[in-house]
Coordinates of C-alpha atoms in Angstrom, one line a residue:
X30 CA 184.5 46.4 207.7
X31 CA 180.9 45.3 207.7
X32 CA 178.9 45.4 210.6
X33 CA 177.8 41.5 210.6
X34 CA 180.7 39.8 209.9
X35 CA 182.0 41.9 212.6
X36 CA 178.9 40.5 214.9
X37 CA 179.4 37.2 213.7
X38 CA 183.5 37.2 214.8
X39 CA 183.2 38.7 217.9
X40 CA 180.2 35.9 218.8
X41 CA 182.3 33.0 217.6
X42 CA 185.1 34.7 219.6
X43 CA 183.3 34.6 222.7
X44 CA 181.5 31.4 222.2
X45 CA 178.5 32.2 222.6
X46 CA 175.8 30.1 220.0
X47 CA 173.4 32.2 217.4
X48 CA 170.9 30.6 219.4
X49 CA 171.7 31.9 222.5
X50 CA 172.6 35.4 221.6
X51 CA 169.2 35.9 220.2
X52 CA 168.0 34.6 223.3
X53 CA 170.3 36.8 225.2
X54 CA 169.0 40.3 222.9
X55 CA 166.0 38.6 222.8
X56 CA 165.1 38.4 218.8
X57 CA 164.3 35.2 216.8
X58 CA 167.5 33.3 215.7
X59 CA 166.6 34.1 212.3
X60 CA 166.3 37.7 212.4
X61 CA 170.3 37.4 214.1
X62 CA 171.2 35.3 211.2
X63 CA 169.9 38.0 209.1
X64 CA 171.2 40.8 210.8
X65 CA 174.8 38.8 210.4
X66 CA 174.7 37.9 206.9
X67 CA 173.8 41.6 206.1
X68 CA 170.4 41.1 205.1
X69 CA 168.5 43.2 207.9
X70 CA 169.6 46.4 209.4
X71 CA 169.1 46.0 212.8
X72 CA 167.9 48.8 215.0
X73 CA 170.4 51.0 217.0
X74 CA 168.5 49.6 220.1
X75 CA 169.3 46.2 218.9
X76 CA 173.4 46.8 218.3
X77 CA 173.3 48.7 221.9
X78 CA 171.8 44.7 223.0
X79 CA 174.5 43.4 221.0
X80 CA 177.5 45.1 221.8
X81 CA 176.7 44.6 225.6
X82 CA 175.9 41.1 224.7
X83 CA 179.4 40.3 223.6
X84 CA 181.4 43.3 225.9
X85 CA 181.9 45.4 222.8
X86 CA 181.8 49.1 222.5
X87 CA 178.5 49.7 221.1
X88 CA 179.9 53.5 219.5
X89 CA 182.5 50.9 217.8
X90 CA 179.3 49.1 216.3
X91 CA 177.3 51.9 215.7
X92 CA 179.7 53.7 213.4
X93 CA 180.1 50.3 211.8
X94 CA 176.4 50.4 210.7
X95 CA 177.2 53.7 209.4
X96 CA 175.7 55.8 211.7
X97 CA 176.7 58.9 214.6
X98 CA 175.3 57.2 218.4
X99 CA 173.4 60.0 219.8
X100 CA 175.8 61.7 222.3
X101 CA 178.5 62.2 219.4
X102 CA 175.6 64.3 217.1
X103 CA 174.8 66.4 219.9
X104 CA 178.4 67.0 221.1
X105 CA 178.9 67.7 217.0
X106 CA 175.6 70.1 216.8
X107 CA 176.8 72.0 219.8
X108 CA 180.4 72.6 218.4
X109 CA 180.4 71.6 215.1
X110 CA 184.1 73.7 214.5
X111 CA 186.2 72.1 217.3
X112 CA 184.5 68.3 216.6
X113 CA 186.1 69.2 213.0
X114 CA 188.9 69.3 214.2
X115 CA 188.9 66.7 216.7
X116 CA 188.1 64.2 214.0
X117 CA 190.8 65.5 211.6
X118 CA 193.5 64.4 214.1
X119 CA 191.6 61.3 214.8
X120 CA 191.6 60.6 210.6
X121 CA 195.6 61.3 210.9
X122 CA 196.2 58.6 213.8
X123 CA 194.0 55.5 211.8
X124 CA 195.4 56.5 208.1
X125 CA 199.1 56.1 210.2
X126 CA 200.3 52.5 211.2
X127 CA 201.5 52.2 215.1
X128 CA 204.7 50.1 213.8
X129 CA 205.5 50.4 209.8
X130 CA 208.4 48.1 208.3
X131 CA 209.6 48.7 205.1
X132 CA 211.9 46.2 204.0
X133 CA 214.7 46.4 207.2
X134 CA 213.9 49.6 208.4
X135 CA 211.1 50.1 211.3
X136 CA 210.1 53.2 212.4
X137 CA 210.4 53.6 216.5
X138 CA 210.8 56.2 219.1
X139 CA 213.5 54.5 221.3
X140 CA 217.5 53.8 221.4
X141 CA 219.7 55.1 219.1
X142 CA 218.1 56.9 216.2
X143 CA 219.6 56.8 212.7
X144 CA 220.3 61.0 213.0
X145 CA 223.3 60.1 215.2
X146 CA 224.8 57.7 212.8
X147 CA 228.4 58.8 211.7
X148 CA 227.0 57.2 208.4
X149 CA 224.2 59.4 208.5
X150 CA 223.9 60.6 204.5
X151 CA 223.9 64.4 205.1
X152 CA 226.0 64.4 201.4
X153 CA 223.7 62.6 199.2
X154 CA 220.4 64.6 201.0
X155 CA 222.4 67.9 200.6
X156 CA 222.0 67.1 196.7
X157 CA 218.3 66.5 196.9
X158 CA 217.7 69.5 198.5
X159 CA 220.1 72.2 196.1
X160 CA 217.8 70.3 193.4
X161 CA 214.8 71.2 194.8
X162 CA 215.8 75.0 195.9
X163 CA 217.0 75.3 192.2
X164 CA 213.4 74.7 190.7
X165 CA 211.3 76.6 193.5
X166 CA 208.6 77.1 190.5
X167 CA 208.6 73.5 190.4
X168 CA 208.9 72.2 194.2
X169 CA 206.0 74.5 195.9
X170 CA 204.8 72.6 198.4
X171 CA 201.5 73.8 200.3
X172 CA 203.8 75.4 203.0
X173 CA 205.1 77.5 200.5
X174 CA 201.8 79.4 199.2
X175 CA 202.2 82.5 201.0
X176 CA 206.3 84.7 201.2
X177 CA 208.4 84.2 204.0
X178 CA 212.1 84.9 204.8
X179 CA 214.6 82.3 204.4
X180 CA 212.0 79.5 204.2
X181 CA 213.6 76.1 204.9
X182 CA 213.4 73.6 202.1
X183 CA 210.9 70.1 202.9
X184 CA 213.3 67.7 201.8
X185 CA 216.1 68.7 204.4
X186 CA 213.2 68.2 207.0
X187 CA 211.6 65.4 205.7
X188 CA 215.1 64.0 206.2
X189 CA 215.4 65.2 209.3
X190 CA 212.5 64.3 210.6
X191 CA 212.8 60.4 209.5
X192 CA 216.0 59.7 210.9
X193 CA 215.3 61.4 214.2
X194 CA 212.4 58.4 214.6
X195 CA 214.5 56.1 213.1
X196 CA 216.9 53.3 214.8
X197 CA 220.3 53.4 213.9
X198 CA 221.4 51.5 211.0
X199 CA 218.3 51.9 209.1
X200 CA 218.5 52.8 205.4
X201 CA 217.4 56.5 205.3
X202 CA 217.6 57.0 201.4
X203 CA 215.2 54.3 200.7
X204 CA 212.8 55.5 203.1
X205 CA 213.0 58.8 202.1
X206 CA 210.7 57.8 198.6
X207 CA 208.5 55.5 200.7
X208 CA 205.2 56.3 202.6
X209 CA 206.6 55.9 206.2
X210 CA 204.4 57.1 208.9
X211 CA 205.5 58.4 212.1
X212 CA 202.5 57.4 214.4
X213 CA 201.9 59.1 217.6
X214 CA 204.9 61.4 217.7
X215 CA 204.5 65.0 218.3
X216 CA 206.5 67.9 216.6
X217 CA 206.6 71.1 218.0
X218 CA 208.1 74.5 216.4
X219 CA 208.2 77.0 218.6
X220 CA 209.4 79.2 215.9
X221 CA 207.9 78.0 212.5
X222 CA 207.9 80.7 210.2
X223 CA 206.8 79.6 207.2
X224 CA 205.7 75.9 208.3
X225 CA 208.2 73.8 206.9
X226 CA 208.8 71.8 209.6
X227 CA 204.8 70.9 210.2
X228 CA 203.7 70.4 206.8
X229 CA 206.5 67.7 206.5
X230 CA 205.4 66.2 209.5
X231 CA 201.7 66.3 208.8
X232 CA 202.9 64.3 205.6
X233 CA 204.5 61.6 207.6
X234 CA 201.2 61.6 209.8
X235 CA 202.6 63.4 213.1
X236 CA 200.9 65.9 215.4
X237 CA 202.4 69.1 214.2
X238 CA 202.1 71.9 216.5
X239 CA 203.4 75.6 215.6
X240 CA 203.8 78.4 217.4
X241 CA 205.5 81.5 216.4
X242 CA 205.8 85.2 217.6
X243 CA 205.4 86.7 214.3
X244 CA 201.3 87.0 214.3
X245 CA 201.6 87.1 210.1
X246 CA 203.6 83.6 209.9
X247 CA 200.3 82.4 212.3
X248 CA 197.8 83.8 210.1
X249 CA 199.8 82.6 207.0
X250 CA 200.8 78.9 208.1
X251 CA 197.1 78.1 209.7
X252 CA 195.3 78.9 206.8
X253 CA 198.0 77.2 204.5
X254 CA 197.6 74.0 206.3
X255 CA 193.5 74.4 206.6
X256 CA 190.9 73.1 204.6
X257 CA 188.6 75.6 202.9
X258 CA 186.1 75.0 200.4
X259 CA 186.6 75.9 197.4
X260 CA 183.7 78.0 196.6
X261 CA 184.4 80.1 199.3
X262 CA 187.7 80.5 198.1
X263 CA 186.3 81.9 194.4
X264 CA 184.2 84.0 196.3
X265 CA 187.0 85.9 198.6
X266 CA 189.1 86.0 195.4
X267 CA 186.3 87.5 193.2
X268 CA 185.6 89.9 196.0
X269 CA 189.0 91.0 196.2
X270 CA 189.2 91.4 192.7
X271 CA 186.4 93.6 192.6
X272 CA 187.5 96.0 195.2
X273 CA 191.1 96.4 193.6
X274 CA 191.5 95.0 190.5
X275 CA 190.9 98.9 188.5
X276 CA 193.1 100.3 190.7
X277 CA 196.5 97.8 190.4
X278 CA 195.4 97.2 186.7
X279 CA 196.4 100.6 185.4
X280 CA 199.8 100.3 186.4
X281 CA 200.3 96.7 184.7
X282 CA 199.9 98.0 181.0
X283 CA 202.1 98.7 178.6
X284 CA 202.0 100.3 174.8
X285 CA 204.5 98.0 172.3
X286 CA 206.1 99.8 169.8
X287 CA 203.5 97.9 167.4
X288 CA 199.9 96.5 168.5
X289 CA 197.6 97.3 171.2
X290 CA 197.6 98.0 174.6
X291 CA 199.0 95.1 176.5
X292 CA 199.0 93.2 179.9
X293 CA 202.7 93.4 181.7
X294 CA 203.5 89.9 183.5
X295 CA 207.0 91.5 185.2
X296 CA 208.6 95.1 186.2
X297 CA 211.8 95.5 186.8
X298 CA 211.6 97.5 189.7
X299 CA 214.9 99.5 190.4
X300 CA 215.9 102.7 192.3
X301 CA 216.5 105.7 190.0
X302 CA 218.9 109.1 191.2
X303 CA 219.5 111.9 189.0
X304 CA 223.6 112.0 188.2
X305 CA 225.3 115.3 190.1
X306 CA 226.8 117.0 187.2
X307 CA 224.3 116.1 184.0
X308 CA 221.1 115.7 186.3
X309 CA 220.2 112.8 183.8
X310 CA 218.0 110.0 185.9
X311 CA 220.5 106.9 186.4
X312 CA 219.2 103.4 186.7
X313 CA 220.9 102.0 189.9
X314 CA 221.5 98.6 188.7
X315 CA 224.4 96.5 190.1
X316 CA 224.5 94.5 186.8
X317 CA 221.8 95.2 183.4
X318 CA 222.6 91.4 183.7
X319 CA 219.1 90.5 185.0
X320 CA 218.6 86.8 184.0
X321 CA 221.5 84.0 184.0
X322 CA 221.7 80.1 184.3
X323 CA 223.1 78.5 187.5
X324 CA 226.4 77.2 185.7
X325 CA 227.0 80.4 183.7
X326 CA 230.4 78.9 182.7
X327 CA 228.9 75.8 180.8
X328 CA 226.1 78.0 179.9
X329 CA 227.5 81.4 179.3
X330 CA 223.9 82.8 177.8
X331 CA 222.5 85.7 179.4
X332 CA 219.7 88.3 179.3
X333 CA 220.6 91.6 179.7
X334 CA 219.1 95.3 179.6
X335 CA 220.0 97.9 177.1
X336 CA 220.2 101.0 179.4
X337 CA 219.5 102.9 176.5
X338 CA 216.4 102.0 174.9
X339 CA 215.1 99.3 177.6
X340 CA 215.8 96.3 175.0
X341 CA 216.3 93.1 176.1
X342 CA 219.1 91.4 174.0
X343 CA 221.3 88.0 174.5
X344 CA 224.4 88.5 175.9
X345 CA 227.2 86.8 177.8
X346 CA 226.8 86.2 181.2
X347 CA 230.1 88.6 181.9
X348 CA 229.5 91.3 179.6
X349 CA 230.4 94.5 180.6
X350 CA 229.0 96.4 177.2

């Protein structure tokens, strides 16, 4: 929005002549014409005149002129961390819209919500999520950067979290793969784990707030959900590197049967006991079956290990030889 046009609506608004609000902030008529057209900057002195002038806020004018009024930089300069993040949430609540309608379906926070509809598509949503816990690789969300147990899956909360601020009636599947915004509600997981439930809700422009007794899912979720520059992320990582990476690198090599020393991208890790009678080590493998696809009946290929000579050959997903 420019600042003049926004001087110019708010004096038409009030009634008030060009003439007479120079008068009033006492400059030429002229210089106000200017200053409305866009042609002068006008002095913060002058939009402080202005803004009392016409019963504006004159913080709402100054940041329209592209600049911080006095009492914000200093409140910034003395805590620069927590005015961060004061204006982070700030950025969340303008980017959302207070009342979003897409197509028939409005987002609200009273009455019946669509979550308590009989008709409620649990089926079709169930099938959106097996996709996306199929293809983990694939569907990483931010969330998801760091290990946790049983981590939830973002589609079944994104779900979730849309029809719970959603009238009754309203068509869930289509809003599902639309930008909806759920303005000025606040979601609170007293036991978040791995952050599922706020990272969807940060998407849909909630508050999200976490808490969780497990000091690690904390550490792991705040910084997951943080900003941090990216050169002080090269930095950390090229630090670590250097303090480890000669120690873990000797154990990720391996000698072919034919070449040069090579990297190893995967182990196999599995107990080994030696048998009572022969005292020969024994792998303790439920299956040497080690890699299969989902619907091993249309697609009976498998990989499997040769306890032998530690081959990897194509086999059937049943084999028992």
């Amino acid at each position: 929005m420019n600042l003049g046009l926004e001087i110019r609506r708010r004096r038409k608004v009030a009634g008030l002549p060009l003439r007479h609000m120079a008068e009033t902030v006492k400059v030429s008529p002229a210089y106000l014409s200017r200053v409305e057209r866009g042609l002068a900057p006008p002095s913060n002195a002058l939009i402080r005149a202005v803004a009392h002038a016409l019963g504006a806020d004159s913080e709402e004018l100054l940041l329209l002129a592209g600049r911080v009024p006095p009492q914000w930089l200093n409140a910034i300069t003395a805590s620069p961390a927590r005015a961060v993040e004061t204006l982070r949430d700030a950025l969340a609540s303008c980017v959302a819209e207070p009342t979003t309608t897409y197509g028939r379906m409005v987002l609200a926070f009273e009455g019946t919500r669509a979550i308590e509809d009989p008709r409620f598509p649990f089926e079709y949503l169930s099938d959106i999520a097996q996709l996306e816990s199929w293809r983990k690789e694939i569907n990483r969300p931010i969330y998801h950067i760091h290990k946790w147990w049983a981590q939830r899956l973002g589609s079944v909360f994104r779900a979730i979290l849309l029809a719970a601020f959603t009238p009754k009636g309203s068509g869930i599947l289509e809003m599902f793969y639309q930008p909806a915004r759920l303005t000025g509600a606040v979601i609170f997981d007293p036991f978040m784990g791995s952050g599922t439930t706020l990272g969807e809700a940060l998407k849909l422009g909630a508050r999200a707030i976490g808490r969780d007794i497990n000091s690690v899912a904390y550490f792991a979720v705040k910084n997951a959900l943080a900003v941090h520059p990216r050169r002080r992320i090269v930095e950390t990582f090229q630090a670590i590197e250097q303090d480890v990476a000669s120690t873990i690198r000797r154990f990720y090599r391996s000698q072919p049967p034919r070449g040069e020393s090579a990297d190893v991208l995967y182990y196999f890790w599995v107990k080994v006991v030696a048998c009572p009678k022969c005292e020969q080590p024994v792998d303790l493998f439920s299956s040497y079956v080690f890699v299969r696809h989902a619907y091993p009946a249309r697609n009976p290929a498998a990989q499997a290990l040769c306890p032998n000579c530690g081959g990897v050959s194509t086999v059937r997903y049943d084999a028992e030889s």
